[in-house]
Amino acid sequence: MCSFECFLSADVFNHPLLPLVNHCVSQLLMFSLISSFQMQFMLLFSRQGKLRLQKWYVPLSDKEKKKITRELVQTVLARKPKMCSFLEWRDLKIVYKRYASLYFCCAIEDQDNELITLEIIHRYVELLDKYFGSVCELDIIFNFEKAYFILDEFLLGGEAQETSKKNVLKAIEQADLLQEEWRTPPLTENYYT
Amino acid sequence: MALKIVKGSIDRMFDKNLQDLVRGIRNHKEDEAKYISTCIDEIKQELKQDNIAVKANAVCKLTYLQMLGYDVSWAAFNIVEVMSSSKFTYKRIGYLAASQCFHESTDVIMLTTNQIRKDLSSPNQYDTGVALTGLSCFVTPDLARDLANDIMTLMSHTKPYIRKKAVLIMYKVFLKYPESLRPAFPRLKEKLEDPDPGVQSAAVNVICELARRNPKNYLSLAPLFFKLMTSSTNNWVLIKIIKLFGALTPLEPRLGKKLIEPLTNLIHRKIHIFSSHKMLCSQSHLIVSLSRIAVLISLSSGMPNHSASIQVMKYLGLLAMSKILKTHPKSVQSHKDLILQCLDDKDESIRLRALDLLYGMVSKKNLMEIVKKLMLHVDKAEGTTYRDELLTKIIDICSQSNYQYITNFEWYISILVELTRLEGTRHGHLIASQMLDVAIRVRAIRVFAVAQMATLLDNAHLLTGNMQRMGICEVLYAAAWICGEFSEHLENPMQTLEAMLRPKVATLPGHIQAVYVQNAAKLFATVLKNQEGNTDSTAAQETSQLMIDRLPLFVQSANLEVQERASCILQLVKYIQKLQQKDVEVAEEVCALFAGELNPVAPKAQKKVPVPEGLDLDAWINEPPSESESEDEQPKAIFAKEEPKHSRPRHTEVDEKELARRREARKQEQANNPFYIKASPSSQKAYQEAPGVEHIPVVQIDLSVPLKVPGLPMSDQYVKLEEERRQKERADKKKKEKKKRKEKRSGRGRKHDSGPESEEDITPAHMVDIVTEEMPENALPSDDDDKDPNDPHKVYDIQGNLQDGSQVVVSVIFENKCDSFLKSMEFNVLDSLNSKLQRPEGSGPHDGLTVPFQLPPGVSNEARFVFTVQSIVMPQKLKGTLTFIVKDSSTHEKLDFKLHFTCTSYLITTPCYSDAFAKLLESGDLKCSSVRLEGVIMPFHHLLARICFHHHFSVVERIDSCASMYSRSIQGHHVCLLVKTSGQTVSIDAKCDEPTLLGNVLDEIKQTFSQC
């Protein structure tokens, strides 16, 4: 493997910006201290504003969580369907997308990539869809713990841990097999009774 | 035992499972809370049973309830019980519940350490997986410390499934327990080359996040990442690596060059990854992507069907532009129209982004246009948040870098006045402070500003008509103050005085009323002065009577400040009236009350006032009271508390008669006031016609005409005027050019180019001197530079303003002495080891600084430059060059100069008391030196004044022909002088803790006197 020095050409050694490096270091250090994790939290809620799933990757008090949820749900629901998927809220960026009657909503930091967050949301929806077989809101309501298990296999601590859908589903199925029949899987049950 | 199991399963048959709970909640929409409280009672019963299946079921239901917002923290211990079940089914539920409900302050977490450790080492990979997932949500510093080793071992687990999770969770562990980073890092680095792509990407993720926190330590990994970037096909990993390089390139500029090629390749392959971080990476490829973004935005705006994904692109494009704006403002500015177009977008996120961009794009030329456009949006905007955002942005844009882009302050004032018509804004305070700032600092504008403010005061009821608009009445604070302070500019002070004393004022917030009262007094002084000048004594007496009639209203105010000021002024006016009745001229004396000008004070000014020698602010002035004494004080405190109560009855003392009288007066007032609309909802829209037109029926006032305060020029007019002015200017210039061409007297052979108006040619509408904020006088030692007598163009006056021990602010006055217009001035100084010009980040050590203005012929202006100076003991001379373009000539002209930093300029006049001075001399830390001046023919006090003035000393003590003087350097050196004179000989004995500095200062003093 080539070393760091040899893959850089010699003419850039006299780069005029070199003296500024020290300055930049301190700037970046400061910058990086205030930054933290990629995804702060993920919320799923219905068009009526009912929370369907919440996953927090930052430690917050219950009171704070409730406040944030309430405010965000209101803000997102107020937006029209043909608006862009991003909004700036407090010092966070909110990335949301609506699938049928459900809103999937993630909060990321200012310097994080919005598109990859959209991709994460989409992939999670695909995973749910594969697992439940054309998923609908009721699947998530009645099997909310499954929805969490899938999310936990897909994201860990706010980072995507497995980018292959196949692997995630395999892990979930294996774990499900281990789970003994302690209640009948109600996947085909009529929820409306 | 068997019976117990049977009993348990029978119980379970009657228990609700999760589905039943969800269904139940859905069926009890009306009394959800009640239903849930019965459910919680059931759950509490279930949790008491021994059967773990029942418990798990209960915990599962609790997790659902927790999501609905119910408090389940009371069940924390039961959750731990379920977590520790040996069956995976229950363990899974337990960990899920824990990850949702536990947080750092949950105390039962302490009990879980051993359980988690057991699960981590379980032979079943899913047990381990579940434990790791749960841990990622509720890891505490204690858990991190105790489990770091176990997790580190798991990073080398045989199963990639576990390795992956272990690597990711390591980041959380590092955050909570940083000491674990050092031992774990080698293993983490190994994982970058793990055969499993999932583990690899997890390791990239973690290192990328770590590197964002402290990029320097990860520079050595750059080659490895470079290899990964060129070989990996996984987009997720690529994005992370690019993000990482975004953090590394500033540290290693060579990386940027190296990255251009692979990045461009990537961009061509996948346009969507370019959205955020790589923008920072390399300079040249920025331009490439900029054109792409512009295409993107224009494409997306051109599409008739605004679908969400196109909006997404637009948003990202604008975001990327704002990043490019920081480094390449020019290239973004060319897309101005596109960005302005985005302001019309329906989507608030996009509008806010566009607004952000506009801030960096304004110039003198386009400021009015952009603000005009923004004002249109303000009118259209729905939703107060966006409107408030617009308002702050307009003010931000206009006021940025000390009003740099404003060429016409009358226009700005009228913009501010227009902004006051916004309904429901919270930013009245902001507008008010801008009004005050402009009126105080721009002298030329005062006449205009005062006229505008007087109209505002006159129409105050329009601003306060509606309770929702209370935020905006802050503006009246500014209006009242400006009218009072600069009352000499008022056209009709009497009218304004009446406006300020209207009974309606009493509905304003207290602090505004207080300003009203105080400034009414100032106005009163002005009015008196005018009226006494007219030798019309009755008018003056009527004015006093008016004050006496109206002020009692304020004396009864609930606000103590208003009360105090009002009663004070009322008594004063009563006294004045008494004097007036005796035909005594009082105007002079009344005016003297408010004589002198209030100057703006820099926010840091107070900090710069040096603490006098010998004054210890922390020391007790009296002996601190002992414990027992403080108890004695208590009764006093109670007395003080009670005091306000004594003044209270004043309000209630008003008897029925008085009340009735006042009610009558108010009715009268209302009847006479055509603008009094009885709380009708449309009142906020009701705008009056010109003042003085009294008899317009109320019905007609409810017009849907644009909100317009009468008598105020609309800012649009200014835009037009400005256009005309510029056109005229252009024409004038052309004329002049023609003349010049005929005369051909210019020896420099300039080429005249009468092309389209360039941005720099715009001259301010009227030369405004922006008064700089006041600083304590001792912070401003002055220093003459080497003037170049042959310089045809300019003279520099350089003032060193010393700060912070190592920073020197030099203000340079540029004066254009030739008859051509100068533009694009660049100020550059050759840095020495000791003194360096501070340049903005991103520029090289030899780059010049752009002087933020142009110079029309015969005009001078001041610019400030900051220098960092390390040692101050020696005088310094810095060589510099000023490059500039003479208007119409394409050639750069150059002017060399020298900046002379004398040692004196590092001294700050610091007062010193004689005893402190004596102590200082006695301390023996100071080195001695002396100098003798011959043939000085001037009185001794002149001599002292000269030393004080030129060398920043202060006199400590003077006895006959002998004086001690003191000064201190910016780095805290003490300099003491003993000056003696006999005949024409002056001897100076000096002491200082830095002999070199002292020697140089004495040399400079000597030079000062040899010149005279």
PDB file of C-alpha atoms in Angstrom, chain B residues 39-199:
ATOM      1  CA  CYS B  39     -55.252  -0.695  32.054  1.00  0.00           C
ATOM      2  CA  ILE B  40     -52.358   0.579  34.115  1.00  0.00           C
ATOM      3  CA  ASP B  41     -54.002  -0.786  37.240  1.00  0.00           C
ATOM      4  CA  GLU B  42     -54.302  -4.176  35.548  1.00  0.00           C
ATOM      5  CA  ILE B  43     -50.683  -4.003  34.470  1.00  0.00           C
ATOM      6  CA  LYS B  44     -49.663  -3.274  38.039  1.00  0.00           C
ATOM      7  CA  GLN B  45     -51.484  -6.425  39.117  1.00  0.00           C
ATOM      8  CA  GLU B  46     -49.812  -8.448  36.362  1.00  0.00           C
ATOM      9  CA  LEU B  47     -46.395  -7.222  37.354  1.00  0.00           C
ATOM     10  CA  LYS B  48     -46.933  -8.546  40.858  1.00  0.00           C
ATOM     11  CA  GLN B  49     -47.234 -12.127  39.596  1.00  0.00           C
ATOM     12  CA  ASP B  50     -44.362 -14.530  39.508  1.00  0.00           C
ATOM     13  CA  ASN B  51     -44.994 -15.683  35.980  1.00  0.00           C
ATOM     14  CA  ILE B  52     -42.359 -14.092  33.748  1.00  0.00           C
ATOM     15  CA  ALA B  53     -44.578 -14.422  30.668  1.00  0.00           C
ATOM     16  CA  VAL B  54     -47.255 -12.309  32.331  1.00  0.00           C
ATOM     17  CA  LYS B  55     -44.648  -9.791  33.378  1.00  0.00           C
ATOM     18  CA  ALA B  56     -43.209  -9.601  29.878  1.00  0.00           C
ATOM     19  CA  ASN B  57     -46.657  -9.050  28.470  1.00  0.00           C
ATOM     20  CA  ALA B  58     -47.239  -6.263  30.976  1.00  0.00           C
ATOM     21  CA  VAL B  59     -43.910  -4.645  30.186  1.00  0.00           C
ATOM     22  CA  CYS B  60     -44.682  -4.810  26.481  1.00  0.00           C
ATOM     23  CA  LYS B  61     -47.941  -2.991  27.075  1.00  0.00           C
ATOM     24  CA  LEU B  62     -46.150  -0.432  29.210  1.00  0.00           C
ATOM     25  CA  THR B  63     -43.726   0.276  26.398  1.00  0.00           C
ATOM     26  CA  TYR B  64     -46.674   1.074  24.191  1.00  0.00           C
ATOM     27  CA  LEU B  65     -48.197   3.338  26.811  1.00  0.00           C
ATOM     28  CA  GLN B  66     -44.863   5.059  27.250  1.00  0.00           C
ATOM     29  CA  MET B  67     -44.938   5.975  23.576  1.00  0.00           C
ATOM     30  CA  LEU B  68     -48.380   7.464  24.045  1.00  0.00           C
ATOM     31  CA  GLY B  69     -46.846   9.744  26.616  1.00  0.00           C
ATOM     32  CA  TYR B  70     -47.681   8.055  29.902  1.00  0.00           C
ATOM     33  CA  ASP B  71     -45.151   7.918  32.692  1.00  0.00           C
ATOM     34  CA  VAL B  72     -43.917   4.367  33.262  1.00  0.00           C
ATOM     35  CA  SER B  73     -40.777   5.107  35.222  1.00  0.00           C
ATOM     36  CA  TRP B  74     -42.313   3.372  38.239  1.00  0.00           C
ATOM     37  CA  ALA B  75     -41.945   0.028  36.437  1.00  0.00           C
ATOM     38  CA  ALA B  76     -38.199   0.349  35.861  1.00  0.00           C
ATOM     39  CA  PHE B  77     -37.381  -2.486  38.222  1.00  0.00           C
ATOM     40  CA  ASN B  78     -39.854  -4.829  36.527  1.00  0.00           C
ATOM     41  CA  ILE B  79     -38.238  -4.017  33.202  1.00  0.00           C
ATOM     42  CA  VAL B  80     -34.887  -5.101  34.636  1.00  0.00           C
ATOM     43  CA  GLU B  81     -36.529  -8.340  35.809  1.00  0.00           C
ATOM     44  CA  VAL B  82     -37.804  -9.073  32.319  1.00  0.00           C
ATOM     45  CA  MET B  83     -34.409  -8.192  30.823  1.00  0.00           C
ATOM     46  CA  SER B  84     -32.746 -10.789  32.972  1.00  0.00           C
ATOM     47  CA  SER B  85     -35.055 -13.591  31.884  1.00  0.00           C
ATOM     48  CA  SER B  86     -33.175 -16.477  30.331  1.00  0.00           C
ATOM     49  CA  LYS B  87     -35.644 -16.761  27.459  1.00  0.00           C
ATOM     50  CA  PHE B  88     -34.836 -14.706  24.383  1.00  0.00           C
ATOM     51  CA  THR B  89     -38.512 -13.849  23.861  1.00  0.00           C
ATOM     52  CA  TYR B  90     -38.745 -12.007  27.156  1.00  0.00           C
ATOM     53  CA  LYS B  91     -35.227 -10.679  27.084  1.00  0.00           C
ATOM     54  CA  ARG B  92     -36.003  -9.014  23.772  1.00  0.00           C
ATOM     55  CA  ILE B  93     -39.080  -7.319  25.212  1.00  0.00           C
ATOM     56  CA  GLY B  94     -37.176  -6.301  28.325  1.00  0.00           C
ATOM     57  CA  TYR B  95     -34.327  -4.698  26.420  1.00  0.00           C
ATOM     58  CA  LEU B  96     -36.747  -2.918  24.111  1.00  0.00           C
ATOM     59  CA  ALA B  97     -38.618  -1.502  27.074  1.00  0.00           C
ATOM     60  CA  ALA B  98     -35.338  -0.494  28.695  1.00  0.00           C
ATOM     61  CA  SER B  99     -34.064   1.225  25.572  1.00  0.00           C
ATOM     62  CA  GLN B 100     -37.292   3.203  25.313  1.00  0.00           C
ATOM     63  CA  CYS B 101     -37.809   4.070  28.960  1.00  0.00           C
ATOM     64  CA  PHE B 102     -34.380   4.285  30.578  1.00  0.00           C
ATOM     65  CA  HIS B 103     -32.245   7.385  30.551  1.00  0.00           C
ATOM     66  CA  GLU B 104     -29.098   8.391  32.333  1.00  0.00           C
ATOM     67  CA  SER B 105     -30.802   9.283  35.567  1.00  0.00           C
ATOM     68  CA  THR B 106     -32.680   5.988  35.884  1.00  0.00           C
ATOM     69  CA  ASP B 107     -31.134   4.534  39.020  1.00  0.00           C
ATOM     70  CA  VAL B 108     -31.884   0.854  38.378  1.00  0.00           C
ATOM     71  CA  ILE B 109     -29.399   0.944  35.493  1.00  0.00           C
ATOM     72  CA  MET B 110     -26.729   0.272  38.100  1.00  0.00           C
ATOM     73  CA  LEU B 111     -28.313  -3.137  38.704  1.00  0.00           C
ATOM     74  CA  THR B 112     -28.031  -4.154  35.073  1.00  0.00           C
ATOM     75  CA  THR B 113     -24.251  -4.177  34.673  1.00  0.00           C
ATOM     76  CA  ASN B 114     -23.752  -7.851  35.452  1.00  0.00           C
ATOM     77  CA  GLN B 115     -26.791  -8.960  33.514  1.00  0.00           C
ATOM     78  CA  ILE B 116     -25.606  -7.103  30.431  1.00  0.00           C
ATOM     79  CA  ARG B 117     -22.116  -8.537  30.801  1.00  0.00           C
ATOM     80  CA  LYS B 118     -23.617 -12.022  30.959  1.00  0.00           C
ATOM     81  CA  ASP B 119     -25.701 -11.384  27.855  1.00  0.00           C
ATOM     82  CA  LEU B 120     -22.732  -9.935  25.962  1.00  0.00           C
ATOM     83  CA  SER B 121     -20.824 -13.167  26.458  1.00  0.00           C
ATOM     84  CA  SER B 122     -23.832 -15.374  25.712  1.00  0.00           C
ATOM     85  CA  PRO B 123     -23.231 -18.134  23.169  1.00  0.00           C
ATOM     86  CA  ASN B 124     -26.389 -17.043  21.371  1.00  0.00           C
ATOM     87  CA  GLN B 125     -25.478 -14.180  19.012  1.00  0.00           C
ATOM     88  CA  TYR B 126     -28.993 -12.740  19.200  1.00  0.00           C
ATOM     89  CA  ASP B 127     -28.813 -12.446  22.988  1.00  0.00           C
ATOM     90  CA  THR B 128     -25.609 -10.477  22.505  1.00  0.00           C
ATOM     91  CA  GLY B 129     -27.160  -8.462  19.698  1.00  0.00           C
ATOM     92  CA  VAL B 130     -30.167  -7.491  21.752  1.00  0.00           C
ATOM     93  CA  ALA B 131     -27.976  -6.477  24.659  1.00  0.00           C
ATOM     94  CA  LEU B 132     -25.777  -4.337  22.422  1.00  0.00           C
ATOM     95  CA  THR B 133     -28.777  -2.639  20.830  1.00  0.00           C
ATOM     96  CA  GLY B 134     -30.282  -1.880  24.197  1.00  0.00           C
ATOM     97  CA  LEU B 135     -26.985  -0.651  25.564  1.00  0.00           C
ATOM     98  CA  SER B 136     -26.620   1.809  22.683  1.00  0.00           C
ATOM     99  CA  CYS B 137     -29.702   3.607  23.952  1.00  0.00           C
ATOM    100  CA  PHE B 138     -29.082   3.773  27.671  1.00  0.00           C
ATOM    101  CA  VAL B 139     -25.309   3.567  28.102  1.00  0.00           C
ATOM    102  CA  THR B 140     -24.144   5.661  31.047  1.00  0.00           C
ATOM    103  CA  PRO B 141     -20.559   6.631  31.940  1.00  0.00           C
ATOM    104  CA  ASP B 142     -20.565   3.909  34.608  1.00  0.00           C
ATOM    105  CA  LEU B 143     -21.794   1.233  32.224  1.00  0.00           C
ATOM    106  CA  ALA B 144     -19.317   2.388  29.602  1.00  0.00           C
ATOM    107  CA  ARG B 145     -16.434   2.134  32.050  1.00  0.00           C
ATOM    108  CA  ASP B 146     -17.464  -1.305  33.318  1.00  0.00           C
ATOM    109  CA  LEU B 147     -18.302  -2.841  29.960  1.00  0.00           C
ATOM    110  CA  ALA B 148     -15.696  -1.222  27.667  1.00  0.00           C
ATOM    111  CA  ASN B 149     -13.452  -4.272  27.839  1.00  0.00           C
ATOM    112  CA  ASP B 150     -16.244  -6.726  27.083  1.00  0.00           C
ATOM    113  CA  ILE B 151     -17.339  -4.743  24.062  1.00  0.00           C
ATOM    114  CA  MET B 152     -13.774  -4.432  22.866  1.00  0.00           C
ATOM    115  CA  THR B 153     -13.476  -8.205  22.907  1.00  0.00           C
ATOM    116  CA  LEU B 154     -16.670  -8.458  20.900  1.00  0.00           C
ATOM    117  CA  MET B 155     -15.071  -6.373  18.154  1.00  0.00           C
ATOM    118  CA  SER B 156     -13.125  -9.505  17.250  1.00  0.00           C
ATOM    119  CA  HIS B 157     -16.116 -11.832  17.539  1.00  0.00           C
ATOM    120  CA  THR B 158     -16.338 -14.555  14.917  1.00  0.00           C
ATOM    121  CA  LYS B 159     -19.745 -13.411  13.725  1.00  0.00           C
ATOM    122  CA  PRO B 160     -19.789 -10.226  11.597  1.00  0.00           C
ATOM    123  CA  TYR B 161     -23.269  -9.535  13.009  1.00  0.00           C
ATOM    124  CA  ILE B 162     -21.770  -8.991  16.458  1.00  0.00           C
ATOM    125  CA  ARG B 163     -18.579  -7.300  15.257  1.00  0.00           C
ATOM    126  CA  LYS B 164     -20.617  -4.712  13.418  1.00  0.00           C
ATOM    127  CA  LYS B 165     -22.747  -3.846  16.411  1.00  0.00           C
ATOM    128  CA  ALA B 166     -19.774  -3.830  18.745  1.00  0.00           C
ATOM    129  CA  VAL B 167     -17.861  -1.424  16.505  1.00  0.00           C
ATOM    130  CA  LEU B 168     -20.780   0.990  16.312  1.00  0.00           C
ATOM    131  CA  ILE B 169     -21.482   0.941  20.001  1.00  0.00           C
ATOM    132  CA  MET B 170     -17.828   1.652  20.714  1.00  0.00           C
ATOM    133  CA  TYR B 171     -18.481   5.230  19.589  1.00  0.00           C
ATOM    134  CA  LYS B 172     -21.104   5.661  22.287  1.00  0.00           C
ATOM    135  CA  VAL B 173     -18.686   4.171  24.780  1.00  0.00           C
ATOM    136  CA  PHE B 174     -15.948   6.606  23.694  1.00  0.00           C
ATOM    137  CA  LEU B 175     -18.317   9.492  24.251  1.00  0.00           C
ATOM    138  CA  LYS B 176     -19.222   8.389  27.744  1.00  0.00           C
ATOM    139  CA  TYR B 177     -15.836   7.086  28.766  1.00  0.00           C
ATOM    140  CA  PRO B 178     -13.104   8.742  26.660  1.00  0.00           C
ATOM    141  CA  GLU B 179     -10.290   6.811  28.361  1.00  0.00           C
ATOM    142  CA  SER B 180     -11.354   3.731  26.430  1.00  0.00           C
ATOM    143  CA  LEU B 181     -10.439   5.299  23.092  1.00  0.00           C
ATOM    144  CA  ARG B 182      -6.689   4.771  23.330  1.00  0.00           C
ATOM    145  CA  PRO B 183      -6.687   0.998  23.991  1.00  0.00           C
ATOM    146  CA  ALA B 184      -9.535   0.362  21.544  1.00  0.00           C
ATOM    147  CA  PHE B 185      -8.261   2.395  18.634  1.00  0.00           C
ATOM    148  CA  PRO B 186      -5.798  -0.103  17.099  1.00  0.00           C
ATOM    149  CA  ARG B 187      -8.553  -2.686  16.934  1.00  0.00           C
ATOM    150  CA  LEU B 188     -10.944  -0.151  15.481  1.00  0.00           C
ATOM    151  CA  LYS B 189      -8.405   0.647  12.781  1.00  0.00           C
ATOM    152  CA  GLU B 190      -8.078  -3.056  11.975  1.00  0.00           C
ATOM    153  CA  LYS B 191     -11.810  -3.158  11.351  1.00  0.00           C
ATOM    154  CA  LEU B 192     -11.393  -0.722   8.465  1.00  0.00           C
ATOM    155  CA  GLU B 193     -10.045  -3.679   6.539  1.00  0.00           C
ATOM    156  CA  ASP B 194     -12.513  -6.235   7.828  1.00  0.00           C
ATOM    157  CA  PRO B 195     -13.569  -8.787   5.218  1.00  0.00           C
ATOM    158  CA  ASP B 196     -17.228  -8.060   5.971  1.00  0.00           C
ATOM    159  CA  PRO B 197     -18.426  -4.843   4.260  1.00  0.00           C
ATOM    160  CA  GLY B 198     -20.938  -4.185   7.053  1.00  0.00           C
ATOM    161  CA  VAL B 199     -18.220  -4.150   9.699  1.00  0.00           C
TER     162      VAL B 199
END
